[in-house]
């Protein structure tokens, strides 16, 4: 799901509406459902003349809500809670990866969740504290561990993307989860490639020892092409009686004749 609903409202707002549904549902489940319990609770305050009529009105309203306790409704409510949990985790991932104050550190973020609040940086507002409760309840340790597992891979990807060019990928990734090793290696190569390409386009020169093995040939060829495309050499020839000055534009990749 996207970070915003179709109406443009934040999913935090949407989840607050879901929280309201479950809050009312839990309240309804706690209501007394038989006349003796109702009598015991309200007869003294309503009096003999009114409590029975109040019970009949209450019973009618309670009957109209019985569909909430049917098996099919229970299933839908459980599905709503499960979907809301997935949305909640995505909201947290977005907040952690894009709106955190300073460089995000996953263990610190999880500790903030345990404390009940986490900090995010909101444009034009500065640092804002967000309540970490899910549907009105504090997160359990099991839920926090699930969030940590959910964030583990995107956290590693974000960390790699911030490193720039990584020369020794094997050493850099040695402490990562083996299950993610291939995917993280690809992320590191793509990130290194993007920075390398950008640097060469600006005239940067990269030492072979500072590059991963997979990108060394690319760096060599790209650097040479950059040199040829941006170098004009003046050649003096001595054929005949007079000197001839010739300006030769080296190797134009867009002109096939220049390569003959």
Short mmCIF file of C-alpha atoms in Angstrom, two decimals:
data_model
loop_
_atom_site.label_atom_id
_atom_site.label_comp_id
_atom_site.label_asym_id
_atom_site.label_seq_id
_atom_site.Cartn_x
_atom_site.Cartn_y
_atom_site.Cartn_z
CA UNK A 1 0.00 0.00 0.00
CA UNK A 2 1.09 3.52 -0.61
CA UNK A 3 1.99 5.86 2.21
CA UNK A 4 -1.21 7.80 1.57
CA UNK A 5 -4.78 6.71 0.95
CA UNK A 6 -6.78 7.62 -2.17
CA UNK A 7 -8.26 10.55 -0.29
CA UNK A 8 -4.78 11.92 0.31
CA UNK A 9 -4.87 11.30 4.05
CA UNK A 10 -2.01 9.65 5.86
CA UNK A 11 -2.29 5.95 6.63
CA UNK A 12 -1.70 6.88 10.28
CA UNK A 13 -5.07 8.64 10.04
CA UNK A 14 -6.64 5.62 8.37
CA UNK A 15 -5.34 3.37 11.12
CA UNK A 16 -6.84 5.65 13.74
CA UNK A 17 -10.22 5.01 12.11
CA UNK A 18 -9.60 1.28 12.28
CA UNK A 19 -8.62 1.71 15.92
CA UNK A 20 -11.95 3.42 16.58
CA UNK A 21 -13.82 0.49 15.04
CA UNK A 22 -12.06 -2.02 17.29
CA UNK A 23 -12.44 0.21 20.34
CA UNK A 24 -16.21 0.35 19.88
CA UNK A 25 -16.30 -3.36 19.16
CA UNK A 26 -14.45 -4.22 22.37
CA UNK A 27 -16.73 -1.89 24.30
CA UNK A 28 -19.78 -3.59 22.84
CA UNK A 29 -18.46 -7.03 23.80
CA UNK A 30 -18.24 -5.90 27.43
CA UNK A 31 -21.84 -4.72 27.56
CA UNK A 32 -24.22 -6.77 29.72
CA UNK A 33 -26.37 -9.11 27.64
CA UNK A 34 -29.05 -10.43 30.03
CA UNK A 35 -31.81 -8.76 32.01
CA UNK A 36 -30.59 -9.88 35.44
CA UNK A 37 -27.18 -8.29 34.91
CA UNK A 38 -28.81 -5.15 33.51
CA UNK A 39 -31.21 -5.02 36.47
CA UNK A 40 -28.36 -5.43 38.93
CA UNK A 41 -26.40 -2.63 37.31
CA UNK A 42 -29.11 -0.06 36.55
CA UNK A 43 -32.24 -0.75 38.63
CA UNK A 44 -31.04 1.22 41.63
CA UNK A 45 -30.30 4.31 39.54
CA UNK A 46 -33.32 4.09 37.18
CA UNK A 47 -35.88 2.91 39.73
CA UNK A 48 -38.57 0.23 39.52
CA UNK A 49 -40.70 2.27 37.15
CA UNK A 50 -38.07 2.72 34.43
CA UNK A 51 -35.41 0.04 34.45
CA UNK A 52 -37.49 -2.60 32.61
CA UNK A 53 -38.40 -0.18 29.81
CA UNK A 54 -34.77 0.84 29.56
CA UNK A 55 -33.81 -2.82 29.36
CA UNK A 56 -36.24 -3.44 26.48
CA UNK A 57 -34.85 -0.46 24.54
CA UNK A 58 -31.31 -1.58 25.27
CA UNK A 59 -32.10 -5.18 24.25
CA UNK A 60 -33.49 -4.02 20.89
CA UNK A 61 -30.33 -2.03 20.16
CA UNK A 62 -28.16 -4.91 21.27
CA UNK A 63 -30.06 -7.30 19.01
CA UNK A 64 -29.45 -5.04 16.02
CA UNK A 65 -25.71 -5.36 16.66
CA UNK A 66 -25.64 -9.15 16.94
CA UNK A 67 -24.26 -9.45 13.41
CA UNK A 68 -20.98 -8.15 14.84
CA UNK A 69 -20.60 -11.39 16.76
CA UNK A 70 -21.30 -13.74 13.84
CA UNK A 71 -18.46 -15.93 12.58
CA UNK A 72 -18.32 -14.22 9.17
CA UNK A 73 -17.99 -10.80 10.81
CA UNK A 74 -15.31 -12.10 13.17
CA UNK A 75 -13.34 -13.35 10.16
CA UNK A 76 -13.59 -9.96 8.45
CA UNK A 77 -12.50 -8.15 11.58
CA UNK A 78 -9.48 -10.43 11.93
CA UNK A 79 -8.59 -9.79 8.29
CA UNK A 80 -8.93 -6.06 8.89
CA UNK A 81 -6.57 -6.30 11.85
CA UNK A 82 -4.03 -8.31 9.84
CA UNK A 83 -4.14 -5.86 6.94
CA UNK A 84 -3.82 -2.95 9.36
CA UNK A 85 -0.74 -4.57 10.86
CA UNK A 86 0.90 -4.79 7.44
CA UNK A 87 0.06 -1.12 6.79
CA UNK A 88 1.44 -0.22 10.21
CA UNK A 89 4.75 -1.97 9.47
CA UNK A 90 5.01 -0.20 6.11
CA UNK A 91 4.36 3.13 7.80
CA UNK A 92 7.13 2.40 10.27
CA UNK A 93 9.50 1.37 7.48
CA UNK A 94 8.79 4.61 5.63
CA UNK A 95 9.31 6.67 8.79
CA UNK A 96 12.51 4.81 9.64
CA UNK A 97 14.09 4.97 6.19
CA UNK A 98 13.04 8.43 5.02
CA UNK A 99 12.07 10.62 7.97
CA UNK A 100 14.44 9.67 10.77
CA UNK A 101 16.51 12.27 12.59
CA UNK A 102 20.17 11.75 11.66
CA UNK A 103 21.47 8.38 10.46
CA UNK A 104 18.95 5.69 11.37
CA UNK A 105 20.18 2.86 13.58
CA UNK A 106 17.78 -0.07 13.74
CA UNK A 107 18.38 -1.22 17.37
CA UNK A 108 17.83 2.35 18.59
CA UNK A 109 14.62 2.61 16.59
CA UNK A 110 13.32 -0.64 18.09
CA UNK A 111 14.13 0.63 21.58
CA UNK A 112 12.11 3.76 20.84
CA UNK A 113 9.18 1.54 19.88
CA UNK A 114 9.55 -0.29 23.19
CA UNK A 115 9.39 3.06 24.98
CA UNK A 116 6.14 3.88 23.18
CA UNK A 117 7.24 6.70 20.86
CA UNK A 118 9.67 7.39 18.02
CA UNK A 119 10.99 10.60 16.48
CA UNK A 120 10.63 11.63 12.84
CA UNK A 121 11.66 14.74 10.95
CA UNK A 122 8.63 16.39 9.32
CA UNK A 123 9.10 19.18 6.72
CA UNK A 124 8.19 22.62 8.09
CA UNK A 125 7.58 21.13 11.53
CA UNK A 126 10.92 19.77 12.67
CA UNK A 127 11.21 16.78 14.98
CA UNK A 128 7.85 15.20 15.78
CA UNK A 129 7.17 12.36 18.20
CA UNK A 130 4.86 9.60 16.95
CA UNK A 131 3.00 7.28 19.29
CA UNK A 132 4.02 3.71 18.49
CA UNK A 133 0.84 1.99 19.69
CA UNK A 134 -0.90 -0.33 17.26
CA UNK A 135 -4.69 0.03 17.28
CA UNK A 136 -4.53 1.58 20.73
CA UNK A 137 -2.32 -1.05 22.36
CA UNK A 138 1.38 -0.95 23.20
CA UNK A 139 3.51 -3.15 20.97
CA UNK A 140 4.40 -6.54 22.38
CA UNK A 141 7.99 -7.74 22.26
CA UNK A 142 6.96 -10.29 19.62
CA UNK A 143 5.56 -7.50 17.45
CA UNK A 144 8.72 -5.42 17.89
CA UNK A 145 10.84 -8.41 16.88
CA UNK A 146 8.64 -8.87 13.80
CA UNK A 147 9.14 -5.20 12.90
CA UNK A 148 12.90 -5.65 13.32
CA UNK A 149 12.86 -8.63 10.96
CA UNK A 150 10.69 -6.67 8.51
CA UNK A 151 13.18 -3.77 8.50
CA UNK A 152 16.36 -5.85 8.42
CA UNK A 153 16.73 -6.07 4.64
CA UNK A 154 15.67 -2.49 3.75
CA UNK A 155 17.92 -1.22 6.56
CA UNK A 156 20.89 -3.10 5.10
CA UNK A 157 20.12 -1.79 1.61
CA UNK A 158 19.92 1.79 2.87
CA UNK A 159 23.20 1.39 4.75
CA UNK A 160 24.94 0.05 1.64
CA UNK A 161 23.57 2.86 -0.54
CA UNK A 162 25.11 5.41 1.83
CA UNK A 163 28.58 3.86 1.57
CA UNK A 164 29.40 5.01 -1.95
CA UNK A 165 31.83 2.83 -3.90
CA UNK A 166 32.72 -0.38 -2.07
CA UNK A 167 35.98 -1.99 -3.19
CA UNK A 168 35.92 -5.29 -1.29
CA UNK A 169 32.33 -6.49 -1.40
CA UNK A 170 33.08 -9.85 0.18
CA UNK A 171 34.63 -8.25 3.24
CA UNK A 172 31.98 -5.55 3.47
CA UNK A 173 29.09 -8.03 3.35
CA UNK A 174 30.64 -10.80 5.46
CA UNK A 175 28.49 -10.02 8.52
CA UNK A 176 25.20 -9.80 6.63
CA UNK A 177 22.53 -12.50 6.67
CA UNK A 178 23.58 -15.18 4.14
CA UNK A 179 19.97 -15.34 2.93
CA UNK A 180 20.26 -11.73 1.72
CA UNK A 181 23.85 -11.86 0.47
CA UNK A 182 23.09 -12.06 -3.26
CA UNK A 183 20.50 -9.30 -3.16
CA UNK A 184 22.72 -7.02 -1.07
CA UNK A 185 25.66 -7.61 -3.39
CA UNK A 186 23.51 -6.47 -6.32
CA UNK A 187 22.47 -3.36 -4.38
CA UNK A 188 26.12 -2.58 -3.60
CA UNK A 189 27.12 -2.98 -7.26
CA UNK A 190 24.26 -0.81 -8.52
CA UNK A 191 25.07 1.87 -5.95
CA UNK A 192 28.79 1.75 -6.75
CA UNK A 193 28.08 1.80 -10.48
CA UNK A 194 25.89 4.90 -10.16
CA UNK A 195 28.52 6.79 -8.17
CA UNK A 196 31.32 5.65 -10.47
CA UNK A 197 29.43 6.69 -13.59
CA UNK A 198 28.59 10.08 -12.09
CA UNK A 199 32.18 10.63 -11.01
CA UNK A 200 33.65 9.75 -14.40
CA UNK A 201 31.14 12.04 -16.15
CA UNK A 202 32.54 14.88 -14.04
CA UNK A 203 36.14 14.04 -14.89
CA UNK A 204 36.86 11.96 -11.82
CA UNK A 205 39.66 9.39 -11.85
CA UNK A 206 39.29 6.19 -9.83
CA UNK A 207 42.10 3.93 -8.74
CA UNK A 208 41.72 0.30 -9.71
CA UNK A 209 42.26 -0.81 -6.11
CA UNK A 210 39.30 1.29 -4.95
CA UNK A 211 36.81 -0.51 -7.18
CA UNK A 212 34.99 -3.84 -6.94
CA UNK A 213 36.23 -6.43 -9.41
CA UNK A 214 32.94 -6.37 -11.33
CA UNK A 215 33.32 -2.66 -12.19
CA UNK A 216 37.03 -2.36 -13.00
CA UNK A 217 36.64 -2.96 -16.75
CA UNK A 218 33.71 -0.55 -16.89
CA UNK A 219 35.75 2.14 -15.11
CA UNK A 220 38.72 1.69 -17.45
CA UNK A 221 36.65 1.84 -20.64
CA UNK A 222 34.44 4.68 -19.43
CA UNK A 223 37.43 6.75 -18.29
CA UNK A 224 39.13 6.24 -21.65
CA UNK A 225 36.00 7.21 -23.55
CA UNK A 226 35.64 10.31 -21.38
CA UNK A 227 39.26 11.24 -22.15
CA UNK A 228 38.80 10.74 -25.89
CA UNK A 229 35.54 12.68 -25.98
CA UNK A 230 36.96 15.60 -24.07
CA UNK A 231 40.50 15.90 -25.49
CA UNK A 232 41.51 18.00 -28.50
CA UNK A 233 45.08 17.45 -29.64
CA UNK A 234 47.06 19.80 -31.87
CA UNK A 235 49.24 17.93 -34.38
CA UNK A 236 52.01 19.59 -36.45
CA UNK A 237 52.80 17.79 -39.70
CA UNK A 238 55.83 18.54 -41.86
CA UNK A 239 54.75 17.17 -45.22
CA UNK A 240 55.61 19.45 -48.21
CA UNK A 241 57.13 22.88 -48.09
CA UNK A 242 54.96 24.34 -45.35
CA UNK A 243 53.83 23.23 -41.93
CA UNK A 244 50.21 22.32 -41.63
CA UNK A 245 48.32 22.68 -38.36
CA UNK A 246 45.65 20.08 -37.82
CA UNK A 247 43.25 19.90 -34.93
CA UNK A 248 42.09 16.37 -34.48
CA UNK A 249 39.09 15.59 -32.35
CA UNK A 250 39.74 12.23 -30.80
CA UNK A 251 37.27 9.35 -31.05
CA UNK A 252 33.66 10.44 -31.34
CA UNK A 253 31.45 7.57 -30.07
CA UNK A 254 28.50 8.94 -32.05
CA UNK A 255 30.46 8.94 -35.35
CA UNK A 256 31.31 5.54 -36.80
CA UNK A 257 33.72 7.09 -39.32
CA UNK A 258 35.93 8.35 -36.50
CA UNK A 259 36.70 4.76 -35.60
CA UNK A 260 38.06 3.90 -39.08
#
